[in-house]
CSV table of C-alpha atoms in Angstrom, one decimal:
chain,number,residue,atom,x,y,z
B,1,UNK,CA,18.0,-44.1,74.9
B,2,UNK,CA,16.4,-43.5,71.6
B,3,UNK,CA,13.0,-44.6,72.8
B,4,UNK,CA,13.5,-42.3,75.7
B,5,UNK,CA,13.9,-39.3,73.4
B,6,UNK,CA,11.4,-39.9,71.2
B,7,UNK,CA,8.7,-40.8,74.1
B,8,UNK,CA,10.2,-36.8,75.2
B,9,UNK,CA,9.7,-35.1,71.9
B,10,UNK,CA,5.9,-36.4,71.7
B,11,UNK,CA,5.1,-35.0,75.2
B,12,UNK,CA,6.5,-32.0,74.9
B,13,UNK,CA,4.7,-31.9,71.4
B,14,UNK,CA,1.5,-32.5,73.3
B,15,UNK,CA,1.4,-30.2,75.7
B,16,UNK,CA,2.4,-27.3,73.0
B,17,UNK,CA,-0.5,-28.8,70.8
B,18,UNK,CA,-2.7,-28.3,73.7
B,19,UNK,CA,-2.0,-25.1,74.4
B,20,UNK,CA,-2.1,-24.0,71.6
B,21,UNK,CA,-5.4,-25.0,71.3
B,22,UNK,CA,-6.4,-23.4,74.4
B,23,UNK,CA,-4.9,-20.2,73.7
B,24,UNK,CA,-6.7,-19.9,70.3
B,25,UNK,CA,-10.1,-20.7,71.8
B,26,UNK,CA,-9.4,-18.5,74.5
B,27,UNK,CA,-8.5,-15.5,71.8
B,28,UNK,CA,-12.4,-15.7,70.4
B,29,UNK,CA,-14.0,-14.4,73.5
B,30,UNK,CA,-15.4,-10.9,73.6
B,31,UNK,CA,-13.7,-8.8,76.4
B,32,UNK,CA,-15.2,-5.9,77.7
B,33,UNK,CA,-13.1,-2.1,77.5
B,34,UNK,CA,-10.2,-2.6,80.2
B,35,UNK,CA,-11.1,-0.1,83.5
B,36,UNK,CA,-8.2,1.0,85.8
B,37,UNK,CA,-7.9,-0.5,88.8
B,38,UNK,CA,-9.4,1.3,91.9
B,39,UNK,CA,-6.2,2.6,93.1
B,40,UNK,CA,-4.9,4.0,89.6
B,41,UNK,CA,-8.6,6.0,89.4
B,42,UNK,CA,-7.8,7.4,93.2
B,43,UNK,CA,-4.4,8.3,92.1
B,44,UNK,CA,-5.2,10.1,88.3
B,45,UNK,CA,-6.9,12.9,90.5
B,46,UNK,CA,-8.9,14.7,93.2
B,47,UNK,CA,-11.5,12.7,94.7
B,48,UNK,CA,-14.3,15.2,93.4
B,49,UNK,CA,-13.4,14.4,90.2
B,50,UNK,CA,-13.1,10.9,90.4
B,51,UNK,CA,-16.5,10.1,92.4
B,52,UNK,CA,-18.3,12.2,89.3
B,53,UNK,CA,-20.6,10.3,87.3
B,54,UNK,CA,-20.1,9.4,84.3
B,55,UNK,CA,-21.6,10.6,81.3
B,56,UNK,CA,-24.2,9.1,79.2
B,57,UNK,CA,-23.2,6.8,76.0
B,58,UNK,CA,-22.9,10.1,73.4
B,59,UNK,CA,-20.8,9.4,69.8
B,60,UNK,CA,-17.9,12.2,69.9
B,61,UNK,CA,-18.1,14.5,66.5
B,62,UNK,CA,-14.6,16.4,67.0
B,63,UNK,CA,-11.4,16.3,69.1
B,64,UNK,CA,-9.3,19.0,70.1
B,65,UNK,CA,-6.1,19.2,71.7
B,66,UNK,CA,-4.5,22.5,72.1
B,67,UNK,CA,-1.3,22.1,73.5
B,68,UNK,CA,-0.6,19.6,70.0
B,69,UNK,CA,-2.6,22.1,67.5
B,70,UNK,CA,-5.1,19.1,66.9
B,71,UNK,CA,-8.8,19.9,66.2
B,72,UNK,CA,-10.3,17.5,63.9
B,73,UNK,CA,-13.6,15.8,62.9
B,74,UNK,CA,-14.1,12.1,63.8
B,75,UNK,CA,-15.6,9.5,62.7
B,76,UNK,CA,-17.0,6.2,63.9
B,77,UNK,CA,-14.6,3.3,62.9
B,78,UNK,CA,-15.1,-0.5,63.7
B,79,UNK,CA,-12.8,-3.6,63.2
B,80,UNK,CA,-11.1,-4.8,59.6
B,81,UNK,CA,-11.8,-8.3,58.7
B,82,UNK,CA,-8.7,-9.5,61.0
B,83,UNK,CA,-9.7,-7.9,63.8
B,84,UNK,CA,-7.4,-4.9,64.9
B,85,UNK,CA,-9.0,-1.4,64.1
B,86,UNK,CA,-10.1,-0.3,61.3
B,87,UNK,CA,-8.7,3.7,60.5
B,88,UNK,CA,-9.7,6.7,58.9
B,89,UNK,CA,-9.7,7.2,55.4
B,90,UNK,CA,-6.0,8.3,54.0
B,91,UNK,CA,-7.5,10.5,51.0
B,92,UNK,CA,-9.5,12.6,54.0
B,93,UNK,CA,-7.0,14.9,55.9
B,94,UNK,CA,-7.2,16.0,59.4
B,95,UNK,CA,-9.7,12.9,60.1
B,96,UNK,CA,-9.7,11.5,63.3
B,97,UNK,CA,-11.8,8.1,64.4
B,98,UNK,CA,-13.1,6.4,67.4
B,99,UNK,CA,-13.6,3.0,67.8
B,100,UNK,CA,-17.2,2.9,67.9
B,101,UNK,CA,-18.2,-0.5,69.2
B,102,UNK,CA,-16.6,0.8,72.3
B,103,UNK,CA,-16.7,3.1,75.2
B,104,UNK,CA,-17.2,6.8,74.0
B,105,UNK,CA,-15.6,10.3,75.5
B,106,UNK,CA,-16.8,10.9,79.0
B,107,UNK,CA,-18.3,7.3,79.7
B,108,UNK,CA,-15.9,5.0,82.2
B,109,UNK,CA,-13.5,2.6,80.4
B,110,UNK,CA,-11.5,3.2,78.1
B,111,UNK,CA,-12.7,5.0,75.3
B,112,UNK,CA,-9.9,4.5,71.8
B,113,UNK,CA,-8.8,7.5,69.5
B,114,UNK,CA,-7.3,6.9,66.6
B,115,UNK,CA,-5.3,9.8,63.9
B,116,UNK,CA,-2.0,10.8,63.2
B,117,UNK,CA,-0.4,14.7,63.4
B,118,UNK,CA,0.7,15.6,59.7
């Protein structure tokens, strides 16, 4: 019985090991932007708007959003040493950021904003 057991903790070890492993080399690729799926782009508006080109790679300088009283500079930001985004400087108020090894403003994908409202 003990043998049994034993012979059940080591494969069950294993296969955790294993993917483990897999997972973490999986974790290292590069992914592109996600994109929503065809259906969620026909659905988010009129078919005009949708079938528009899109814009040209451009680097944002400001972001405004009325209906929160945000208008703000931004700057480029990339990735901290850990990889999640980096953000804007604390000491600078009303700094916004963009994550600039991605998809800007006006491009399709998904293009990433990051601030807080004081």
């Amino acid at each position: 019985m003990r043998r049994v057991s034993n012979a059940a903790i080591a494969s069950v070890t294993f296969v955790a090991l294993c993917s483990g492993a897999w997972l973490l080399s999986r974790g290292t690729e590069a992914h592109p932007p996600p994109q929503p799926s065809a259906a969620q782009a026909a659905a988010s508006g009129d078919g005009a708007r949708s079938a528009a080109a899109a814009m040209p790679h451009s680097p944002p300088d400001r972001i405004r959003i009325p209906a929160i009283d945000v208008d703000a500079p931004l700057i480029g930001l990339g990735l901290t040493p850990q990889g999640s985004l980096d953000v804007p400087p604390a000491r600078k108020k009303n700094l916004a950021g963009w994550y600039e090894a991605g998809t800007s403003p006006g491009e399709r994908g998904t293009a990433i904003v990051a601030g807080h409202v004081d």
